[in-house]
Coordinates of C-alpha atoms and ligand atoms in Angstrom, one line a residue:
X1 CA 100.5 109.0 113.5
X2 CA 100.7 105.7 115.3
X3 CA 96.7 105.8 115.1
X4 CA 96.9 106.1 111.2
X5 CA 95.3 104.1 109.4
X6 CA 98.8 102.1 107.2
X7 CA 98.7 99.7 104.9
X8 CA 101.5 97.7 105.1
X9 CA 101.5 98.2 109.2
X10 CA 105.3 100.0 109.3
X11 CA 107.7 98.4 111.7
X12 CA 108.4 101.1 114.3
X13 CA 106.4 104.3 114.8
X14 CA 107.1 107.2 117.1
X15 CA 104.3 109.4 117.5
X16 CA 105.3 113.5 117.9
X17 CA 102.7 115.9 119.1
X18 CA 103.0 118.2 116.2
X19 CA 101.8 118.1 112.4
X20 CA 102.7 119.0 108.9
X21 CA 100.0 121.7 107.2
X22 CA 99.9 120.7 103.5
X23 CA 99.1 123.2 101.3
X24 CA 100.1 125.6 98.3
X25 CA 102.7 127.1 100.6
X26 CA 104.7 123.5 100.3
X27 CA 107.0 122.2 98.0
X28 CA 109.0 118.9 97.5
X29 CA 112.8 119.0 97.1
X30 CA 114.9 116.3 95.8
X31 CA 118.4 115.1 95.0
X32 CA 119.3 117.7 92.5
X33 CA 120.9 115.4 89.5
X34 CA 119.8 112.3 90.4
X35 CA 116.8 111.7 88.1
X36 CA 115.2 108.9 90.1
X37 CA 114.9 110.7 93.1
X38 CA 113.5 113.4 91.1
X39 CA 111.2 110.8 89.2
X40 CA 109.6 109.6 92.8
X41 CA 109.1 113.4 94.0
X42 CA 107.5 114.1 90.2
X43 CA 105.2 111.0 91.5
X44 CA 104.4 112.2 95.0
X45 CA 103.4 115.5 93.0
X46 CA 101.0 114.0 90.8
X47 CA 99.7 111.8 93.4
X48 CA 98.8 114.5 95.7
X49 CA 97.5 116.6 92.3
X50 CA 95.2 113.8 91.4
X51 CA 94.0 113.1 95.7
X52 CA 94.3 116.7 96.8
X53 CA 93.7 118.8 93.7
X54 CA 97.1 120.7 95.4
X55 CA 99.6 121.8 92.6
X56 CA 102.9 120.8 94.6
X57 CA 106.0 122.2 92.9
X58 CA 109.0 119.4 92.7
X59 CA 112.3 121.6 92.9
X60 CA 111.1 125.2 91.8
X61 CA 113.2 127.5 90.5
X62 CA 112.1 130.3 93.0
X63 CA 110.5 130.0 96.5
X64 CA 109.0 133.3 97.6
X65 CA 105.8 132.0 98.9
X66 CA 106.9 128.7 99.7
X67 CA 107.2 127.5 103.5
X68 CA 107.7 123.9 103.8
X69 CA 109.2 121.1 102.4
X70 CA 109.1 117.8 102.0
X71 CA 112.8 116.3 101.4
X72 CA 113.5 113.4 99.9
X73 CA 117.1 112.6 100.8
X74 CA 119.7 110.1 99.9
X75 CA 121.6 108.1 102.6
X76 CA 123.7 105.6 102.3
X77 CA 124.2 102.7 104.3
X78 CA 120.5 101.9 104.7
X79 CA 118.8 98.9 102.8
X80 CA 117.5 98.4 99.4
X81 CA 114.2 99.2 100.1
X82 CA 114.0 100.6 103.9
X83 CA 113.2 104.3 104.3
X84 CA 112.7 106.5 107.2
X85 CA 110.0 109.2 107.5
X86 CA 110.4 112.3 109.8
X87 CA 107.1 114.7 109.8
X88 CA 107.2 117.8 111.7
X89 CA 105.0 121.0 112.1
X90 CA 107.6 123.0 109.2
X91 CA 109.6 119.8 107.2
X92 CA 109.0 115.9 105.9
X93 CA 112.4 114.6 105.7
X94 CA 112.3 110.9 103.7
X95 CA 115.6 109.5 103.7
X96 CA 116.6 106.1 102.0
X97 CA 119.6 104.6 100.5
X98 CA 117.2 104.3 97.0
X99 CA 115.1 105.6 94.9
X100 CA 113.2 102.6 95.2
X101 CA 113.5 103.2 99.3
X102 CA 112.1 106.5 99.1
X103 CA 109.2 105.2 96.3
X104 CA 107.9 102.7 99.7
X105 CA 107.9 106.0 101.6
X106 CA 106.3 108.1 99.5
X107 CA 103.3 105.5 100.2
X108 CA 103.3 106.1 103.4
X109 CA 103.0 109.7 102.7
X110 CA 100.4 108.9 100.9
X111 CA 98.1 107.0 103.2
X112 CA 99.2 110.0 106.0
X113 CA 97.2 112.6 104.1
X114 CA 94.2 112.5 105.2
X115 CA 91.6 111.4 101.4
X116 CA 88.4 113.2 101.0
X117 CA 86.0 113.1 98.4
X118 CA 85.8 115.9 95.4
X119 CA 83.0 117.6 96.6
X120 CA 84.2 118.3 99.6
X121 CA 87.7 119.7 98.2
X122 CA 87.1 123.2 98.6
X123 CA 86.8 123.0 102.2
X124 CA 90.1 122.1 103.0
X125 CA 92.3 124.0 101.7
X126 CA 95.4 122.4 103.9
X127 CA 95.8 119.1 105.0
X128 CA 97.1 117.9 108.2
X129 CA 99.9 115.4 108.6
X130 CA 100.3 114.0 111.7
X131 CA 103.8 114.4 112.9
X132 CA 106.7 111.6 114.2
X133 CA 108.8 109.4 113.1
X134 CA 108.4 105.9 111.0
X135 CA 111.4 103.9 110.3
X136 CA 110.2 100.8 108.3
X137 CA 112.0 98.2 105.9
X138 CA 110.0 94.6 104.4
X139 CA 109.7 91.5 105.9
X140 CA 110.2 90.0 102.4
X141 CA 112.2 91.0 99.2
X142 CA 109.0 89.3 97.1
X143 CA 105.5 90.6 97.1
X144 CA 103.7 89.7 94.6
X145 CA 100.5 89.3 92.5
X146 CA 99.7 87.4 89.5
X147 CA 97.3 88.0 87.3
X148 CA 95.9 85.3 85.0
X149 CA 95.5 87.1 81.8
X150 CA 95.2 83.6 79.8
X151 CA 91.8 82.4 80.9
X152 CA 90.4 85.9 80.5
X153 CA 92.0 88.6 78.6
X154 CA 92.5 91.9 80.6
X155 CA 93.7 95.1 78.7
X156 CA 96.5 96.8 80.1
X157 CA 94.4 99.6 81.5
X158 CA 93.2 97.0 83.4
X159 CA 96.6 96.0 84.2
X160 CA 97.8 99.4 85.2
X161 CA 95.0 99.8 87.5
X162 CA 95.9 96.9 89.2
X163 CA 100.1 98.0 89.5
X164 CA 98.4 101.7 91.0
X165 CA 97.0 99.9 93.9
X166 CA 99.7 97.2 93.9
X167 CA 102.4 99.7 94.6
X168 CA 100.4 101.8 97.2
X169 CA 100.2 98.8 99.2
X170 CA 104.2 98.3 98.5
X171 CA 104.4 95.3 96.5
X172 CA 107.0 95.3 94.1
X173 CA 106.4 92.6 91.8
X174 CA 103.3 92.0 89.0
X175 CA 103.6 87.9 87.4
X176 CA 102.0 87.9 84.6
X177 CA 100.4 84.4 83.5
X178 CA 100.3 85.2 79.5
X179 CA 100.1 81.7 78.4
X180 CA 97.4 78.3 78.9
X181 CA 95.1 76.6 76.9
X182 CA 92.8 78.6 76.3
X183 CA 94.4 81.4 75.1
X184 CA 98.2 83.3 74.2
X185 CA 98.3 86.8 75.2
X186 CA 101.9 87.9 74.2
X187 CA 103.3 88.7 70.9
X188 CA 106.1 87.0 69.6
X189 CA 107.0 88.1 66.4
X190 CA 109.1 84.4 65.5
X191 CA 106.2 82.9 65.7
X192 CA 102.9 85.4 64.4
X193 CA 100.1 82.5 64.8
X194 CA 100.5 82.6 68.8
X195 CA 98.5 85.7 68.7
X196 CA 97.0 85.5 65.5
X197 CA 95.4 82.3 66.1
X198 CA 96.2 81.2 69.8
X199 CA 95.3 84.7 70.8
X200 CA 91.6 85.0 70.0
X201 CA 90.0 82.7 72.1
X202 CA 89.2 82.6 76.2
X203 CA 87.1 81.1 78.4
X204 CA 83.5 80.9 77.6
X205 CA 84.3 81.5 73.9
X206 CA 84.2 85.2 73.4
X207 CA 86.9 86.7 71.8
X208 CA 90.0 87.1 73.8
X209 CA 92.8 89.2 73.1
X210 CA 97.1 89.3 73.4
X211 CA 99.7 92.2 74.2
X212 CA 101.4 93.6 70.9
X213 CA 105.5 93.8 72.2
X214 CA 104.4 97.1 72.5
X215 CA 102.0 97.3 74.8
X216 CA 103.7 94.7 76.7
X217 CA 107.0 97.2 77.1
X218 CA 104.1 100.0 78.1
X219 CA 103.2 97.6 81.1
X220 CA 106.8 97.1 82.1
X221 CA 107.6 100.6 82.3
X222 CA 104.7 101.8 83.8
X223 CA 105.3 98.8 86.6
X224 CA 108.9 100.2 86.6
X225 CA 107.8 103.7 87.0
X226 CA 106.4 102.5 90.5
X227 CA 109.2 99.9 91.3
X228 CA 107.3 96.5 90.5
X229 CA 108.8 94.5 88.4
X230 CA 107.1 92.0 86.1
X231 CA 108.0 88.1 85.7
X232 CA 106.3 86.9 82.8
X233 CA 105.1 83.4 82.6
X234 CA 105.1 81.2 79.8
X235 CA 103.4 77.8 81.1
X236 CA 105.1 74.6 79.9
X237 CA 105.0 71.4 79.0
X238 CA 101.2 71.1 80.1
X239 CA 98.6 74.4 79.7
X240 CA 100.2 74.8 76.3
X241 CA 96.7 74.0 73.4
X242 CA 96.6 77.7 72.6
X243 CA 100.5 77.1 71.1
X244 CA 99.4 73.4 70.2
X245 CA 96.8 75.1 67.8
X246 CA 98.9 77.7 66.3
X247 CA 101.5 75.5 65.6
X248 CA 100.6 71.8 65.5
X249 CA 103.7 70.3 65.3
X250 CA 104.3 71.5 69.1
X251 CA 102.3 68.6 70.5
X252 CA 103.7 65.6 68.9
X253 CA 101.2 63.5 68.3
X254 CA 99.9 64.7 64.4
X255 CA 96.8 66.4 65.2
X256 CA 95.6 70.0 65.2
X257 CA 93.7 70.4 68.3
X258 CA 90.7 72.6 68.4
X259 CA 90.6 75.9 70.4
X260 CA 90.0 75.0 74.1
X261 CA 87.2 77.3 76.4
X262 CA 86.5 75.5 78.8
X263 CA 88.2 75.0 82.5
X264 CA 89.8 71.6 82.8
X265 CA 93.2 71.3 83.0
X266 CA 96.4 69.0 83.0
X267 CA 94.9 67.3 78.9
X268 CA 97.3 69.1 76.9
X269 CA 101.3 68.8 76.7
X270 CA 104.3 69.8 74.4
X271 CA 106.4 67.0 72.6
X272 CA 109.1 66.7 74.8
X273 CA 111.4 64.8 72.4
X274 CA 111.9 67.1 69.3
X275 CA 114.2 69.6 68.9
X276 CA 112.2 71.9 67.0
X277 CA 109.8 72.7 70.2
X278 CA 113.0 73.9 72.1
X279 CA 113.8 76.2 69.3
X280 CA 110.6 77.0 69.4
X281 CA 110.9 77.5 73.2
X282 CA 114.0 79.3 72.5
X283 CA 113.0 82.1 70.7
X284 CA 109.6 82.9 73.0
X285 CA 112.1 83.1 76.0
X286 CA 114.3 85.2 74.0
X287 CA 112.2 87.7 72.9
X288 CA 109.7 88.1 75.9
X289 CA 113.5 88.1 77.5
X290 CA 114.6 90.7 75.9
X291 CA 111.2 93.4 76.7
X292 CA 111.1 92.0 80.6
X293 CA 114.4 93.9 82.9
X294 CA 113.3 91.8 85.8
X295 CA 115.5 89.1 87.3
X296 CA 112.4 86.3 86.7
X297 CA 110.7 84.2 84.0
X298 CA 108.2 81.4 85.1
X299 CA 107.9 78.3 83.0
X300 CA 105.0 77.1 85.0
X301 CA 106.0 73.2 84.9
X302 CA 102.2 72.7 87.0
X303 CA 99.4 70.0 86.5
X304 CA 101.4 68.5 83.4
X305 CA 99.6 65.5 84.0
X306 CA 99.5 64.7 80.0
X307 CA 103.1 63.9 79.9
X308 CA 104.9 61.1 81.8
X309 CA 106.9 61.8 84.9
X310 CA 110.2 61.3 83.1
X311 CA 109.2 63.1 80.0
X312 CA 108.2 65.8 82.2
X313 CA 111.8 65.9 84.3
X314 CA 113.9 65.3 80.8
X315 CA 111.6 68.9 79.7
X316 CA 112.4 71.0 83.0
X317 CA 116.0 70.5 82.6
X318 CA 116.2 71.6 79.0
X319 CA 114.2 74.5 79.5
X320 CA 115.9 75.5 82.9
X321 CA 119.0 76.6 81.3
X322 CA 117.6 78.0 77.8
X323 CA 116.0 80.4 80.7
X324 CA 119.4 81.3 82.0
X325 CA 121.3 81.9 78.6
X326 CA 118.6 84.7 77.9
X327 CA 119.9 85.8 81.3
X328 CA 116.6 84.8 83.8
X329 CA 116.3 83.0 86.6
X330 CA 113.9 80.2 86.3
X331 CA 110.8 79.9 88.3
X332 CA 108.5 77.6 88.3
X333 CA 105.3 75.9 90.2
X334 CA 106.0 73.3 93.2
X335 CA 106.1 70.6 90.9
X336 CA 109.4 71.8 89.4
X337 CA 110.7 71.0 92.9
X338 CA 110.6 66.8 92.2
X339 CA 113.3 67.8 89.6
X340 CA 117.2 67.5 90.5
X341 CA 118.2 71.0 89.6
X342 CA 120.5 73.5 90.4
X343 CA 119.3 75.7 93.5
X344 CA 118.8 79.1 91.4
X345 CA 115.7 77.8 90.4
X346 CA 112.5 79.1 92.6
X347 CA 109.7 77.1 93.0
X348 CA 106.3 78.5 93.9
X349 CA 104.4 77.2 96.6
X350 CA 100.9 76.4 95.4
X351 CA 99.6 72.6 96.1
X352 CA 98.4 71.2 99.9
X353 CA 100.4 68.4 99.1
X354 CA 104.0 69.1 100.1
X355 CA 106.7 66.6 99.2
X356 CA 107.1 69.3 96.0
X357 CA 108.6 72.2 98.0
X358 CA 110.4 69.9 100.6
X359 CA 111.9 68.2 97.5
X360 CA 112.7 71.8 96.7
X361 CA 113.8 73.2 100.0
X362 CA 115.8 70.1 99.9
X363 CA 117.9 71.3 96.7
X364 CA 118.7 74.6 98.3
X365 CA 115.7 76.0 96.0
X366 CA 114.0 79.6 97.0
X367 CA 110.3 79.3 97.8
X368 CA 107.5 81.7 96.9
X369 CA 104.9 81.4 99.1
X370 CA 101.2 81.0 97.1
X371 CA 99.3 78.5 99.2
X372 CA 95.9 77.7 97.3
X373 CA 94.1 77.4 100.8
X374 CA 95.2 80.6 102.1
X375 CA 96.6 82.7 98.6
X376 CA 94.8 81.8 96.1
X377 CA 93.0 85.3 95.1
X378 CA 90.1 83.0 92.9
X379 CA 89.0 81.2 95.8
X380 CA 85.7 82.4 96.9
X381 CA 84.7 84.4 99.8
X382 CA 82.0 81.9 100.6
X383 CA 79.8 79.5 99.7
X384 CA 77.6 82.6 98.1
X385 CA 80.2 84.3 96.6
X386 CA 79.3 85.2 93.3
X387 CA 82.7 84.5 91.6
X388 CA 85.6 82.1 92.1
X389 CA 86.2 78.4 92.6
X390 CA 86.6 76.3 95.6
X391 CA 88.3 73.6 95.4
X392 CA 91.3 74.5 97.9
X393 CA 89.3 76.5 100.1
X394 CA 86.4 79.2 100.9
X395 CA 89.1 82.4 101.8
X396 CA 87.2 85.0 103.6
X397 CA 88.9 88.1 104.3
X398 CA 90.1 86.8 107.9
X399 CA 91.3 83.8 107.2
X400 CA 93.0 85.3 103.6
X401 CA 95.4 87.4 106.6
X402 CA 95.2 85.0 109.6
X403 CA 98.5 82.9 108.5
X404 CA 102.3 83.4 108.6
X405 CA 104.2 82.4 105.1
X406 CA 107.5 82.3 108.1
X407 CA 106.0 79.2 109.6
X408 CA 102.9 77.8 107.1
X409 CA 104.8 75.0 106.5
X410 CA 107.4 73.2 108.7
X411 CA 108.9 71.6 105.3
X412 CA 110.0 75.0 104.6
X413 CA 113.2 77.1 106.7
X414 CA 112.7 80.9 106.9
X415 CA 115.8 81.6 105.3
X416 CA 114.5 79.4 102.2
X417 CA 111.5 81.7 101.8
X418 CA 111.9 84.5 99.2
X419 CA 108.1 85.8 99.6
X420 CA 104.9 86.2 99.2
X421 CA 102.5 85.8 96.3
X422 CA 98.7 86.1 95.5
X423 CA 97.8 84.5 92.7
X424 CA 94.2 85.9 90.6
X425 CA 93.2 82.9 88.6
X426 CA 90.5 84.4 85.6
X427 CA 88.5 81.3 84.5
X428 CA 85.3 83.1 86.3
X429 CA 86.3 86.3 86.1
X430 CA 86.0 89.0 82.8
X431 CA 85.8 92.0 83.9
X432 CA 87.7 94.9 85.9
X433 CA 84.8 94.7 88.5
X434 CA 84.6 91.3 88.6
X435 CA 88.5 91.2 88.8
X436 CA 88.3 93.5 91.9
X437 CA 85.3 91.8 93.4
X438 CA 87.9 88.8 94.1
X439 CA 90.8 90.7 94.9
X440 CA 89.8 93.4 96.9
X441 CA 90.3 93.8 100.2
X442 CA 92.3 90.4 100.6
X443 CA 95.0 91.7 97.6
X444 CA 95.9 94.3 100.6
X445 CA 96.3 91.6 103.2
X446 CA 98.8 89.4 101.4
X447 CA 100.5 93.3 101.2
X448 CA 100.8 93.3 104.8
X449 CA 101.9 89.7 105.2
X450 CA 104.7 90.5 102.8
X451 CA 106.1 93.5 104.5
X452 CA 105.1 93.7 108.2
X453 CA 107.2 91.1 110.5
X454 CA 105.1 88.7 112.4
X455 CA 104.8 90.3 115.5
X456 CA 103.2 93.4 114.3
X457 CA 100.5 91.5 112.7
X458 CA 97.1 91.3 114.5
X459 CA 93.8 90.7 112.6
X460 CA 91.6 93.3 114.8
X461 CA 94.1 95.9 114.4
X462 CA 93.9 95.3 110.9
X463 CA 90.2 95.1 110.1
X464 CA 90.3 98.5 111.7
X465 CA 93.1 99.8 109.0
X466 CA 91.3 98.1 106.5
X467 CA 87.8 99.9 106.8
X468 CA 90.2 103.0 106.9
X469 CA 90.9 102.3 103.3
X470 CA 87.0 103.0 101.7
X471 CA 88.0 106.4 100.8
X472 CA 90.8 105.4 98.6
X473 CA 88.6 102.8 97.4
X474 CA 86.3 105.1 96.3
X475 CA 88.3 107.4 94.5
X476 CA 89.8 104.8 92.2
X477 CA 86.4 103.1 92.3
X478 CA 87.6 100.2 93.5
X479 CA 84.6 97.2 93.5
X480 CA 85.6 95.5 96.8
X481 CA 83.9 92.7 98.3
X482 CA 82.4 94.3 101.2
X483 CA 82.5 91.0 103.8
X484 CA 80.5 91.1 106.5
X485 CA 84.0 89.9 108.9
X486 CA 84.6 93.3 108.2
X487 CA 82.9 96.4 110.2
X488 CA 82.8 98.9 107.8
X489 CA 79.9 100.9 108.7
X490 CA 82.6 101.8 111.5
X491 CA 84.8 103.4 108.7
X492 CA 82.8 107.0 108.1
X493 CA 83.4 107.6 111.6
X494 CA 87.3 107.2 112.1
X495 CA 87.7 109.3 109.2
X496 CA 90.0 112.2 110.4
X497 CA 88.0 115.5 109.9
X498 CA 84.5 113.8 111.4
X499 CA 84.6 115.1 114.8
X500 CA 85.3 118.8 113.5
X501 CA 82.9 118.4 110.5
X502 CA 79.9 121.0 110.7
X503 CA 77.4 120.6 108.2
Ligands
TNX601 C1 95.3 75.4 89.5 S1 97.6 76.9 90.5 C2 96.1 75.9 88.5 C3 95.5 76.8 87.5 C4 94.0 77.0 87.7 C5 93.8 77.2 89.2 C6 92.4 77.5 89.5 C7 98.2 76.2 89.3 C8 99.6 76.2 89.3 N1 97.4 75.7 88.4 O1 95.7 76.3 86.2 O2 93.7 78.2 87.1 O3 94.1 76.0 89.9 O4 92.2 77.8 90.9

């Protein structure tokens, strides 16, 4: 067990020398009348009906032929999201305080059965668990992607994709940048010409796209199903000509700008002096309030570099509390740090400059950790990576793991830091593949970073659980970026039926 092969690395493992068969003879068995614990067995079962092609009953009726079972128990007293996983030759025990506790387990699970390929299915009829003990718990309460769906439009099979892999790597919470210049991707039905004119442009000029409410409620319950929960960003005062050229009146100074697909940023910015545009601003925080159950909603606040440093502070502190009457709290990039405000407000890390979170720190604000040189997701691999920019940084896969959010910044106390965020920028990127090309492996690093404490972190142990991970890859035909830092022509060979494998 200790030599599997986990993604996030689980804070204490006790190895037993024993192991779990899993097969037809096994069934799962949860809280009886407590539908969420029920709804994570129902998603172990499908899981391991999708991996294993094993039909795994979730409470049967009747167990004549069945031998063993995996438990998932409730126990109080234990944290929100910390589980504890006990796997011997004739039971799986999971116990957490949560349903959300035993959802991190059931990853665990996951990784622990061993993944092979469909053709080779009908040779292995039972899968071995290895048996022991994990007790395990995150190092953060925030682990997070962001998906740029503004620049680029991605469907929400695209998104769901994403939120499978997201929550087998245990991170709990999907931001969703729906709003820029170049395009608005959310429906608000107040206001129809977001979508119907800010919504049909992206970069490069091809048609772009926007969530219907709808869709956008499909996306928060399938996150929910899998306990991530998505903050939805609507950026503000700057990255706003997609909402300047639905409604012109937005942007104060009597023009209708044109559609914008290109990449600069910081030229365009809200009037910050009229009423009307916090109405305005009222009702889109309102209604994408109302579809989003999360604690968060981002009002960006970055590169507003088109409106003047006191317009810009007079616009943060009306929006800040139109974001808490609709019941949020208010996040925001660094730069909503230089702004005197109250200290619910969490300001996100991004900029190498960093008088914006000390000024932030300062005010008692939380800090989400998304340094450009080390987080940023649309940073190239290298200088021949096909995609991504560069202008924090070249991130290979090493260096994307090879940094501590606890101590990046000495501006920044521990106890200020709420997590851990990787932000996928899309202005090079419009595809699924291309999508994956930039944030796989390194999405599954900033996984580990946010759950595994500091001292269990080692780069060489990781590479070697990261090569572990091709077969998973595979299945959900996942295009990875398969960096040279990393052995994986090592991989085939550590897989757990090799040395047995006649052929
Ligand atoms: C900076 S990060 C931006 C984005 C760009 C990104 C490209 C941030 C808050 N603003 O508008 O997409 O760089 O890397």
């Amino acid at each position: 067990m200790a030599s599997a092969a986990l993604i996030p690395k689980p804070v204490r493992v006790v190895n037993k020398p024993a192991a779990f068969p899993l097969d037809h003879h096994t069934a799962i068995f949860t809280e009886m009348g407590r539908d969420t614990f029920t709804g994570v067995g129902l998603f172990l079962s499908q899981e391991i009906q999708k991996t294993q092609n094993l039909a795994i009953p979730v409470n049967p009726d009747s167990s004549t032929d069945l031998f063993r079972g995996i438990y998932l128990i409730q126990t109080p007293g234990m944290e929100q999201e910390q589980y504890e996983l006990a796997i011997s030759s004739d039971s799986i025990l999971l116990r957490s305080a949560t349903a959300e506790g035993a959802f991190r387990g059931v990853q665990t699970l996951r990784q622990l059965i061993p993944h092979i390929s469909n053709d080779t299915l009908a040779e292995y009829p039972v899968w071995v668990i290895p048996g022991g003990t994990i007790q395990d718990e995150p190092t953060f309460e925030y682990r997070g992607g962001m998906l740029d769906v503004a620049r680029h439009f991605f469907d929400i099979s695209d998104v769901k994709k994403y939120l499978d892999i997201m929550a087998y790597y245990k991170m709990n919470y999907l931001h969703l940048h729906l709003t820029d210049d170049q395009g608005w991707r959310i429906e608000i039905t107040s206001w129809p010409k977001l979508t119907e004119i800010g919504g049909q442009t992206e970069v490069g000029g091809e048609a772009g796209g926007y969530y219907t409410q709808e869709a956008y409620k499909e996306l928060v319950a399938y996150a929910g199903d899998r306990y991530i929960t998505i903050v939805p960003e609507v950026d503000m005062p700057g990255h706003t000509n997609a909402a300047s050229v639905s409604y012109p009146f937005l942007n104060g100074n009597g023009k209708t700008p044109k559609p914008y697909t290109g990449m600069r940023v910081g030229f365009s910015t809200l009037d910050t002096r009229k009423d009307t545009v916090y109405q305005f601003i009222d009702d889109v925080v309102r209604e994408i309030s109302a579809l989003t159950p999360g604690p968060y909603f981002h009002i960006g606040g970055d590169e507003s570099h088109a409106t003047p440093k006191a317009e810009y502070e007079y616009f943060i502190k009306r929006v800040v509390p139109i974001v808490r009457k609709h019941g949020k709290i208010p996040m925001g990039w660094d730069e909503v740090g230089t702004v005197s405000l109250d200290a619910d407000v969490v300001a996100q890390y991004w900029q190498q400059d960093k008088a914006n979170v000390a000024r932030a720190a300062e005010q008692g604000m939380k800090i989400l950790m998304s340094p450009a040189k080390k987080a940023y997701l649309d940073m190239s691999y290298d200088s021949i990576s096909k995609f991504g920019l560069h202008w924090a940084a070249y991130i290979p896969v090493d260096s994307a793991y090879t940094w501590s959010p606890e101590t990046y910044s000495s501006e920044i106390p521990r106890a200020a830091i709420l997590g851990v965020e990787a932000p996928l920028w899309s202005e090079t990127i419009s595809t699924i593949e291309e999508l994956e090309y930039l944030a796989f492996p390194r999405l599954l690093g900033y996984a580990e970073l946010g759950w595994t404490p500091p001292a269990e972190r080692s780069w060489e142990d990781y590479k070697m659980r990261l090569i572990r991970q091709t077969p998973y890859f595979k299945r959900l035909d996942i295009q990875f970026y398969p960096s040279q830092r990393v052995p994986w022509m090592e991989a085939d060979s550590l897989l757990p039926w090799h040395n047995n494998r006649t052929k």
